[in-house]
Amino acid sequence: QRGGHVQRRAPGPTPASHSANTGSSSTPSVPKGGSAAVGGQGSRSDQQKMLAISKEAQSSVIDSSSYIDNAISKTKVDSELVFLPFFPEDNDPDTTILMESAESLKIAERGLDEMLGMDLTRFWSNILYNPTVQLFLESFLRHRVRASDASIRHAGIVAETCRRIEDRLIMVLLRMADPAGLGPKTEPQGQRLSATAHADIIYENFVFDAPRMLDAAALFAPLRPELTARLLRSVLAAQPKYMEDLDAAMGGTRE
């Protein structure tokens, strides 16, 4: 029987502004841009006109992003999106659990595809309020065999499915790591979280933690070094507190 719960630390409280009952929360203010330097010669009125145009352009760029800070909700969780945990034996299942492993991995692959196809509001609602998502992410990063163990990685009927899961999983992690998700060219209507809300969400809800970051680096760095570097840079830039957590996890080796 497959079961068990893979969790290395208990999640913290969900910020009130991201709970399902956020009716009293106000939409975060969006800055309209500062003054712009205007160079060159010309009359004072011409420079003022250019400055006004510059401010208008800056405002339109910022306003084009749809901040979703107060839109994340339990009501937007997809009840049909269910992941099963990944177990060590799923790397190289024997005949007694082969069909069960293959089916659970197909479910995971379809689920990750669905998450990448969601708009950012639904994506974050499922990240925060669908416990099966975090359970799968944690267990796969922890138990998936590393690139150094090639004999297991490339053996068995589930190996190709696991590789496809890896391709999708790192994109899910990258979407989680940046307040703008995968970027304005990818996210519908330019949806994004504010930097402050994103930093609070990922840290207070243990979306990332030091063990998960180290597991992701161990799994993906030999296979996808550029994406792994981008992932870690994004997480640390979004929430500098993780530097201290990583330092502590590695025995205080950071100078």
PDB file of C-alpha atoms in Angstrom:
ATOM      1  CA  GLN A   1       0.000   0.000   0.000  1.00  0.00           C
ATOM      2  CA  ARG A   2       1.337   3.397  -0.939  1.00  0.00           C
ATOM      3  CA  GLY A   3       1.081   6.040   1.732  1.00  0.00           C
ATOM      4  CA  GLY A   4       2.964   8.248   4.088  1.00  0.00           C
ATOM      5  CA  HIS A   5       3.531  11.971   4.217  1.00  0.00           C
ATOM      6  CA  VAL A   6       6.814  13.494   3.167  1.00  0.00           C
ATOM      7  CA  GLN A   7       7.375  16.707   5.056  1.00  0.00           C
ATOM      8  CA  ARG A   8      10.537  17.972   6.653  1.00  0.00           C
ATOM      9  CA  ARG A   9       9.071  20.912   8.492  1.00  0.00           C
ATOM     10  CA  ALA A  10       5.620  22.175   9.258  1.00  0.00           C
ATOM     11  CA  PRO A  11       4.324  25.015   7.098  1.00  0.00           C
ATOM     12  CA  GLY A  12       3.826  28.362   8.732  1.00  0.00           C
ATOM     13  CA  PRO A  13       0.550  30.247   8.866  1.00  0.00           C
ATOM     14  CA  THR A  14      -0.856  31.517   5.613  1.00  0.00           C
ATOM     15  CA  PRO A  15      -0.741  35.323   5.520  1.00  0.00           C
ATOM     16  CA  ALA A  16      -4.173  36.755   6.172  1.00  0.00           C
ATOM     17  CA  SER A  17      -4.104  38.699   2.945  1.00  0.00           C
ATOM     18  CA  HIS A  18      -3.966  35.425   1.016  1.00  0.00           C
ATOM     19  CA  SER A  19      -6.693  33.510   2.792  1.00  0.00           C
ATOM     20  CA  ALA A  20     -10.048  32.770   1.266  1.00  0.00           C
ATOM     21  CA  ASN A  21     -11.645  35.507   3.349  1.00  0.00           C
ATOM     22  CA  THR A  22      -9.837  38.527   2.048  1.00  0.00           C
ATOM     23  CA  GLY A  23     -12.808  40.750   1.472  1.00  0.00           C
ATOM     24  CA  SER A  24     -11.388  43.511   3.646  1.00  0.00           C
ATOM     25  CA  SER A  25      -7.973  43.454   1.998  1.00  0.00           C
ATOM     26  CA  SER A  26      -7.197  46.321  -0.287  1.00  0.00           C
ATOM     27  CA  THR A  27      -5.441  46.026  -3.581  1.00  0.00           C
ATOM     28  CA  PRO A  28      -1.795  47.025  -3.181  1.00  0.00           C
ATOM     29  CA  SER A  29      -0.959  50.426  -4.493  1.00  0.00           C
ATOM     30  CA  VAL A  30       0.960  50.469  -7.725  1.00  0.00           C
ATOM     31  CA  PRO A  31       3.597  53.162  -8.138  1.00  0.00           C
ATOM     32  CA  LYS A  32       3.193  55.370 -11.121  1.00  0.00           C
ATOM     33  CA  GLY A  33       6.851  55.960 -11.815  1.00  0.00           C
ATOM     34  CA  GLY A  34       9.264  58.687 -10.828  1.00  0.00           C
ATOM     35  CA  SER A  35      10.672  61.616 -12.666  1.00  0.00           C
ATOM     36  CA  ALA A  36      12.499  60.981 -15.892  1.00  0.00           C
ATOM     37  CA  ALA A  37      15.657  62.665 -17.005  1.00  0.00           C
ATOM     38  CA  VAL A  38      15.230  64.588 -20.214  1.00  0.00           C
ATOM     39  CA  GLY A  39      18.338  65.406 -22.126  1.00  0.00           C
ATOM     40  CA  GLY A  40      19.134  67.527 -25.113  1.00  0.00           C
ATOM     41  CA  GLN A  41      18.381  71.144 -25.928  1.00  0.00           C
ATOM     42  CA  GLY A  42      15.002  72.706 -26.505  1.00  0.00           C
ATOM     43  CA  SER A  43      12.520  74.926 -24.771  1.00  0.00           C
ATOM     44  CA  ARG A  44      11.367  74.385 -21.213  1.00  0.00           C
ATOM     45  CA  SER A  45       7.868  73.578 -22.469  1.00  0.00           C
ATOM     46  CA  ASP A  46       9.257  70.932 -24.842  1.00  0.00           C
ATOM     47  CA  GLN A  47      11.147  69.322 -21.988  1.00  0.00           C
ATOM     48  CA  GLN A  48       8.033  69.352 -19.821  1.00  0.00           C
ATOM     49  CA  LYS A  49       6.050  67.687 -22.614  1.00  0.00           C
ATOM     50  CA  MET A  50       8.726  65.021 -22.998  1.00  0.00           C
ATOM     51  CA  LEU A  51       8.745  64.462 -19.242  1.00  0.00           C
ATOM     52  CA  ALA A  52       4.958  64.059 -19.215  1.00  0.00           C
ATOM     53  CA  ILE A  53       5.129  61.556 -22.081  1.00  0.00           C
ATOM     54  CA  SER A  54       7.838  59.616 -20.253  1.00  0.00           C
ATOM     55  CA  LYS A  55       5.762  59.463 -17.074  1.00  0.00           C
ATOM     56  CA  GLU A  56       2.724  58.311 -19.019  1.00  0.00           C
ATOM     57  CA  ALA A  57       4.754  55.569 -20.703  1.00  0.00           C
ATOM     58  CA  GLN A  58       6.115  54.371 -17.380  1.00  0.00           C
ATOM     59  CA  SER A  59       2.634  54.308 -15.871  1.00  0.00           C
ATOM     60  CA  SER A  60       1.206  52.327 -18.754  1.00  0.00           C
ATOM     61  CA  VAL A  61       3.957  49.722 -18.432  1.00  0.00           C
ATOM     62  CA  ILE A  62       3.323  49.254 -14.707  1.00  0.00           C
ATOM     63  CA  ASP A  63      -0.459  49.341 -15.043  1.00  0.00           C
ATOM     64  CA  SER A  64      -0.363  46.658 -17.714  1.00  0.00           C
ATOM     65  CA  SER A  65       0.650  44.132 -15.053  1.00  0.00           C
ATOM     66  CA  SER A  66      -2.291  42.647 -13.185  1.00  0.00           C
ATOM     67  CA  TYR A  67      -1.334  42.219  -9.559  1.00  0.00           C
ATOM     68  CA  ILE A  68      -2.956  39.122  -8.051  1.00  0.00           C
ATOM     69  CA  ASP A  69      -1.943  39.605  -4.411  1.00  0.00           C
ATOM     70  CA  ASN A  70      -5.538  39.550  -3.155  1.00  0.00           C
ATOM     71  CA  ALA A  71      -6.947  37.147  -5.741  1.00  0.00           C
ATOM     72  CA  ILE A  72      -5.301  33.964  -4.446  1.00  0.00           C
ATOM     73  CA  SER A  73      -7.968  31.896  -2.736  1.00  0.00           C
ATOM     74  CA  LYS A  74      -8.977  28.417  -1.615  1.00  0.00           C
ATOM     75  CA  THR A  75     -11.996  28.779  -3.863  1.00  0.00           C
ATOM     76  CA  LYS A  76      -9.700  28.700  -6.903  1.00  0.00           C
ATOM     77  CA  VAL A  77      -8.172  25.325  -6.054  1.00  0.00           C
ATOM     78  CA  ASP A  78      -8.831  22.662  -8.673  1.00  0.00           C
ATOM     79  CA  SER A  79     -10.435  19.800  -6.737  1.00  0.00           C
ATOM     80  CA  GLU A  80      -9.625  17.381  -9.555  1.00  0.00           C
ATOM     81  CA  LEU A  81      -5.913  18.187  -9.411  1.00  0.00           C
ATOM     82  CA  VAL A  82      -4.488  15.461  -7.183  1.00  0.00           C
ATOM     83  CA  PHE A  83      -0.870  14.315  -6.974  1.00  0.00           C
ATOM     84  CA  LEU A  84       0.448  11.178  -5.306  1.00  0.00           C
ATOM     85  CA  PRO A  85       3.740  11.231  -3.399  1.00  0.00           C
ATOM     86  CA  PHE A  86       6.885   9.940  -5.073  1.00  0.00           C
ATOM     87  CA  PHE A  87       8.621   7.070  -3.296  1.00  0.00           C
ATOM     88  CA  PRO A  88      12.199   5.781  -3.699  1.00  0.00           C
ATOM     89  CA  GLU A  89      10.918   2.564  -5.254  1.00  0.00           C
ATOM     90  CA  ASP A  90       9.261   4.588  -8.018  1.00  0.00           C
ATOM     91  CA  ASN A  91      12.723   5.123  -9.515  1.00  0.00           C
ATOM     92  CA  ASP A  92      13.106   1.442 -10.368  1.00  0.00           C
ATOM     93  CA  PRO A  93       9.886  -0.360  -9.436  1.00  0.00           C
ATOM     94  CA  ASP A  94       9.751  -4.120  -9.351  1.00  0.00           C
ATOM     95  CA  THR A  95       6.929  -6.058 -10.960  1.00  0.00           C
ATOM     96  CA  THR A  96       4.770  -5.988  -7.829  1.00  0.00           C
ATOM     97  CA  ILE A  97       4.325  -2.208  -7.917  1.00  0.00           C
ATOM     98  CA  LEU A  98       5.168  -1.454 -11.545  1.00  0.00           C
ATOM     99  CA  MET A  99       1.658  -0.608 -12.717  1.00  0.00           C
ATOM    100  CA  GLU A 100       0.938   1.466  -9.623  1.00  0.00           C
ATOM    101  CA  SER A 101       4.143   3.484 -10.052  1.00  0.00           C
ATOM    102  CA  ALA A 102       3.529   4.022 -13.754  1.00  0.00           C
ATOM    103  CA  GLU A 103      -0.011   5.276 -13.133  1.00  0.00           C
ATOM    104  CA  SER A 104       0.975   7.649 -10.312  1.00  0.00           C
ATOM    105  CA  LEU A 105       3.737   9.114 -12.493  1.00  0.00           C
ATOM    106  CA  LYS A 106       1.362   9.642 -15.403  1.00  0.00           C
ATOM    107  CA  ILE A 107      -0.967  11.470 -13.008  1.00  0.00           C
ATOM    108  CA  ALA A 108       1.939  13.671 -11.927  1.00  0.00           C
ATOM    109  CA  GLU A 109       2.951  14.445 -15.501  1.00  0.00           C
ATOM    110  CA  ARG A 110      -0.606  15.446 -16.437  1.00  0.00           C
ATOM    111  CA  GLY A 111      -0.927  17.492 -13.261  1.00  0.00           C
ATOM    112  CA  LEU A 112       2.264  19.463 -13.907  1.00  0.00           C
ATOM    113  CA  ASP A 113       1.108  20.145 -17.469  1.00  0.00           C
ATOM    114  CA  GLU A 114      -2.165  21.450 -16.093  1.00  0.00           C
ATOM    115  CA  MET A 115      -0.419  23.695 -13.573  1.00  0.00           C
ATOM    116  CA  LEU A 116       1.781  25.224 -16.250  1.00  0.00           C
ATOM    117  CA  GLY A 117      -1.342  25.943 -18.286  1.00  0.00           C
ATOM    118  CA  MET A 118      -3.149  27.721 -15.432  1.00  0.00           C
ATOM    119  CA  ASP A 119      -3.260  31.482 -15.091  1.00  0.00           C
ATOM    120  CA  LEU A 120      -1.085  32.734 -12.257  1.00  0.00           C
ATOM    121  CA  THR A 121      -3.966  33.196  -9.812  1.00  0.00           C
ATOM    122  CA  ARG A 122      -5.081  29.577 -10.106  1.00  0.00           C
ATOM    123  CA  PHE A 123      -1.467  28.421 -10.112  1.00  0.00           C
ATOM    124  CA  TRP A 124      -0.686  30.108  -6.788  1.00  0.00           C
ATOM    125  CA  SER A 125      -4.020  29.081  -5.277  1.00  0.00           C
ATOM    126  CA  ASN A 126      -3.112  25.437  -5.926  1.00  0.00           C
ATOM    127  CA  ILE A 127       0.458  25.902  -4.695  1.00  0.00           C
ATOM    128  CA  LEU A 128      -0.755  27.293  -1.381  1.00  0.00           C
ATOM    129  CA  TYR A 129      -4.012  25.458  -0.771  1.00  0.00           C
ATOM    130  CA  ASN A 130      -3.734  22.098  -2.548  1.00  0.00           C
ATOM    131  CA  PRO A 131      -1.690  19.957  -0.141  1.00  0.00           C
ATOM    132  CA  THR A 132      -1.066  17.229  -2.701  1.00  0.00           C
ATOM    133  CA  VAL A 133       0.982  19.657  -4.811  1.00  0.00           C
ATOM    134  CA  GLN A 134       3.509  20.388  -2.082  1.00  0.00           C
ATOM    135  CA  LEU A 135       3.599  16.728  -1.056  1.00  0.00           C
ATOM    136  CA  PHE A 136       4.559  15.674  -4.562  1.00  0.00           C
ATOM    137  CA  LEU A 137       7.134  18.459  -5.043  1.00  0.00           C
ATOM    138  CA  GLU A 138       8.799  17.649  -1.743  1.00  0.00           C
ATOM    139  CA  SER A 139       8.864  13.897  -2.289  1.00  0.00           C
ATOM    140  CA  PHE A 140      10.043  13.981  -5.900  1.00  0.00           C
ATOM    141  CA  LEU A 141      12.886  16.411  -5.199  1.00  0.00           C
ATOM    142  CA  ARG A 142      13.930  14.338  -2.217  1.00  0.00           C
ATOM    143  CA  HIS A 143      13.667  10.814  -3.629  1.00  0.00           C
ATOM    144  CA  ARG A 144      14.299  11.089  -7.367  1.00  0.00           C
ATOM    145  CA  VAL A 145      17.652   9.473  -8.151  1.00  0.00           C
ATOM    146  CA  ARG A 146      20.422  11.871  -9.096  1.00  0.00           C
ATOM    147  CA  ALA A 147      22.267  12.040 -12.376  1.00  0.00           C
ATOM    148  CA  SER A 148      25.246  10.209 -10.886  1.00  0.00           C
ATOM    149  CA  ASP A 149      23.183   7.024 -10.572  1.00  0.00           C
ATOM    150  CA  ALA A 150      22.760   6.489 -14.298  1.00  0.00           C
ATOM    151  CA  SER A 151      22.066   2.776 -14.062  1.00  0.00           C
ATOM    152  CA  ILE A 152      18.769   3.435 -12.288  1.00  0.00           C
ATOM    153  CA  ARG A 153      17.867   6.685 -14.044  1.00  0.00           C
ATOM    154  CA  HIS A 154      17.888   5.084 -17.480  1.00  0.00           C
ATOM    155  CA  ALA A 155      16.436   1.704 -16.557  1.00  0.00           C
ATOM    156  CA  GLY A 156      12.869   0.509 -16.479  1.00  0.00           C
ATOM    157  CA  ILE A 157       9.584   1.458 -18.041  1.00  0.00           C
ATOM    158  CA  VAL A 158       9.075   4.556 -15.874  1.00  0.00           C
ATOM    159  CA  ALA A 159      12.414   6.213 -16.678  1.00  0.00           C
ATOM    160  CA  GLU A 160      11.111   8.235 -19.641  1.00  0.00           C
ATOM    161  CA  THR A 161       8.090   9.408 -17.689  1.00  0.00           C
ATOM    162  CA  CYS A 162      10.342  10.564 -14.859  1.00  0.00           C
ATOM    163  CA  ARG A 163      12.470  12.549 -17.296  1.00  0.00           C
ATOM    164  CA  ARG A 164       9.366  14.279 -18.664  1.00  0.00           C
ATOM    165  CA  ILE A 165       8.299  15.065 -15.105  1.00  0.00           C
ATOM    166  CA  GLU A 166      11.702  16.634 -14.476  1.00  0.00           C
ATOM    167  CA  ASP A 167      11.285  18.858 -17.533  1.00  0.00           C
ATOM    168  CA  ARG A 168       7.945  20.110 -16.269  1.00  0.00           C
ATOM    169  CA  LEU A 169       8.878  20.298 -12.615  1.00  0.00           C
ATOM    170  CA  ILE A 170      11.763  22.696 -13.071  1.00  0.00           C
ATOM    171  CA  MET A 171       9.453  25.035 -15.007  1.00  0.00           C
ATOM    172  CA  VAL A 172       6.933  24.891 -12.160  1.00  0.00           C
ATOM    173  CA  LEU A 173       9.727  25.751  -9.712  1.00  0.00           C
ATOM    174  CA  LEU A 174      10.871  28.647 -11.887  1.00  0.00           C
ATOM    175  CA  ARG A 175       7.299  29.951 -12.005  1.00  0.00           C
ATOM    176  CA  MET A 176       7.149  29.779  -8.205  1.00  0.00           C
ATOM    177  CA  ALA A 177      10.512  31.510  -7.786  1.00  0.00           C
ATOM    178  CA  ASP A 178       9.699  34.816  -9.495  1.00  0.00           C
ATOM    179  CA  PRO A 179       6.903  37.289  -8.650  1.00  0.00           C
ATOM    180  CA  ALA A 180       6.272  37.630 -12.392  1.00  0.00           C
ATOM    181  CA  GLY A 181       6.050  33.862 -12.849  1.00  0.00           C
ATOM    182  CA  LEU A 182       7.527  32.882 -16.201  1.00  0.00           C
ATOM    183  CA  GLY A 183       7.439  36.487 -17.408  1.00  0.00           C
ATOM    184  CA  PRO A 184       5.053  38.945 -19.074  1.00  0.00           C
ATOM    185  CA  LYS A 185       5.306  37.209 -22.453  1.00  0.00           C
ATOM    186  CA  THR A 186       4.079  33.968 -20.903  1.00  0.00           C
ATOM    187  CA  GLU A 187       1.697  34.906 -18.100  1.00  0.00           C
ATOM    188  CA  PRO A 188      -1.877  35.772 -19.215  1.00  0.00           C
ATOM    189  CA  GLN A 189      -2.649  39.490 -18.979  1.00  0.00           C
ATOM    190  CA  GLY A 190       0.802  40.056 -17.522  1.00  0.00           C
ATOM    191  CA  GLN A 191      -0.334  38.665 -14.172  1.00  0.00           C
ATOM    192  CA  ARG A 192       2.166  38.875 -11.350  1.00  0.00           C
ATOM    193  CA  LEU A 193       2.550  39.126  -7.608  1.00  0.00           C
ATOM    194  CA  SER A 194       4.014  42.218  -6.050  1.00  0.00           C
ATOM    195  CA  ALA A 195       7.580  41.647  -4.904  1.00  0.00           C
ATOM    196  CA  THR A 196       6.624  42.138  -1.247  1.00  0.00           C
ATOM    197  CA  ALA A 197       3.695  39.716  -1.368  1.00  0.00           C
ATOM    198  CA  HIS A 198       5.762  37.109  -3.241  1.00  0.00           C
ATOM    199  CA  ALA A 199       8.627  37.319  -0.734  1.00  0.00           C
ATOM    200  CA  ASP A 200       6.212  36.823   2.168  1.00  0.00           C
ATOM    201  CA  ILE A 201       4.291  33.999   0.480  1.00  0.00           C
ATOM    202  CA  ILE A 202       7.263  31.829  -0.440  1.00  0.00           C
ATOM    203  CA  TYR A 203       8.935  32.212   2.963  1.00  0.00           C
ATOM    204  CA  GLU A 204       6.024  32.163   5.406  1.00  0.00           C
ATOM    205  CA  ASN A 205       4.322  29.266   3.626  1.00  0.00           C
ATOM    206  CA  PHE A 206       7.543  27.259   3.128  1.00  0.00           C
ATOM    207  CA  VAL A 207       7.074  27.208  -0.634  1.00  0.00           C
ATOM    208  CA  PHE A 208      10.847  27.020  -0.684  1.00  0.00           C
ATOM    209  CA  ASP A 209      13.186  26.111   2.147  1.00  0.00           C
ATOM    210  CA  ALA A 210      16.855  25.214   2.409  1.00  0.00           C
ATOM    211  CA  PRO A 211      16.384  21.419   2.037  1.00  0.00           C
ATOM    212  CA  ARG A 212      14.163  21.865  -1.010  1.00  0.00           C
ATOM    213  CA  MET A 213      16.633  24.249  -2.649  1.00  0.00           C
ATOM    214  CA  LEU A 214      19.531  21.895  -1.993  1.00  0.00           C
ATOM    215  CA  ASP A 215      17.535  18.934  -3.314  1.00  0.00           C
ATOM    216  CA  ALA A 216      16.635  20.899  -6.455  1.00  0.00           C
ATOM    217  CA  ALA A 217      20.280  21.818  -6.993  1.00  0.00           C
ATOM    218  CA  ALA A 218      21.419  18.220  -6.508  1.00  0.00           C
ATOM    219  CA  LEU A 219      18.812  16.886  -8.931  1.00  0.00           C
ATOM    220  CA  PHE A 220      18.839  19.505 -11.675  1.00  0.00           C
ATOM    221  CA  ALA A 221      22.310  21.103 -11.714  1.00  0.00           C
ATOM    222  CA  PRO A 222      24.022  18.222 -13.592  1.00  0.00           C
ATOM    223  CA  LEU A 223      21.137  18.008 -16.070  1.00  0.00           C
ATOM    224  CA  ARG A 224      20.049  21.628 -16.550  1.00  0.00           C
ATOM    225  CA  PRO A 225      22.758  23.876 -15.094  1.00  0.00           C
ATOM    226  CA  GLU A 226      21.534  27.164 -16.574  1.00  0.00           C
ATOM    227  CA  LEU A 227      17.946  26.696 -15.431  1.00  0.00           C
ATOM    228  CA  THR A 228      19.141  25.580 -12.004  1.00  0.00           C
ATOM    229  CA  ALA A 229      21.298  28.694 -11.622  1.00  0.00           C
ATOM    230  CA  ARG A 230      18.359  30.844 -12.716  1.00  0.00           C
ATOM    231  CA  LEU A 231      16.111  29.125 -10.190  1.00  0.00           C
ATOM    232  CA  LEU A 232      18.440  29.663  -7.243  1.00  0.00           C
ATOM    233  CA  ARG A 233      19.186  33.266  -8.245  1.00  0.00           C
ATOM    234  CA  SER A 234      15.488  34.023  -8.489  1.00  0.00           C
ATOM    235  CA  VAL A 235      14.664  32.556  -5.084  1.00  0.00           C
ATOM    236  CA  LEU A 236      17.524  34.344  -3.327  1.00  0.00           C
ATOM    237  CA  ALA A 237      16.746  37.642  -5.049  1.00  0.00           C
ATOM    238  CA  ALA A 238      13.083  37.358  -4.130  1.00  0.00           C
ATOM    239  CA  GLN A 239      13.739  36.500  -0.477  1.00  0.00           C
ATOM    240  CA  PRO A 240      17.243  37.171   0.906  1.00  0.00           C
ATOM    241  CA  LYS A 241      16.336  35.416   4.192  1.00  0.00           C
ATOM    242  CA  TYR A 242      17.057  32.147   2.422  1.00  0.00           C
ATOM    243  CA  MET A 243      20.765  33.002   2.458  1.00  0.00           C
ATOM    244  CA  GLU A 244      20.829  32.583   6.229  1.00  0.00           C
ATOM    245  CA  ASP A 245      18.781  29.384   5.996  1.00  0.00           C
ATOM    246  CA  LEU A 246      21.153  27.888   3.446  1.00  0.00           C
ATOM    247  CA  ASP A 247      24.134  28.943   5.524  1.00  0.00           C
ATOM    248  CA  ALA A 248      22.677  27.181   8.551  1.00  0.00           C
ATOM    249  CA  ALA A 249      21.771  24.077   6.527  1.00  0.00           C
ATOM    250  CA  MET A 250      25.332  23.788   5.257  1.00  0.00           C
ATOM    251  CA  GLY A 251      26.868  24.207   8.693  1.00  0.00           C
ATOM    252  CA  GLY A 252      27.589  27.907   8.600  1.00  0.00           C
ATOM    253  CA  THR A 253      30.196  27.709   5.854  1.00  0.00           C
ATOM    254  CA  ARG A 254      29.216  30.982   4.185  1.00  0.00           C
ATOM    255  CA  GLU A 255      31.603  33.826   4.946  1.00  0.00           C
TER     256      GLU A 255
END
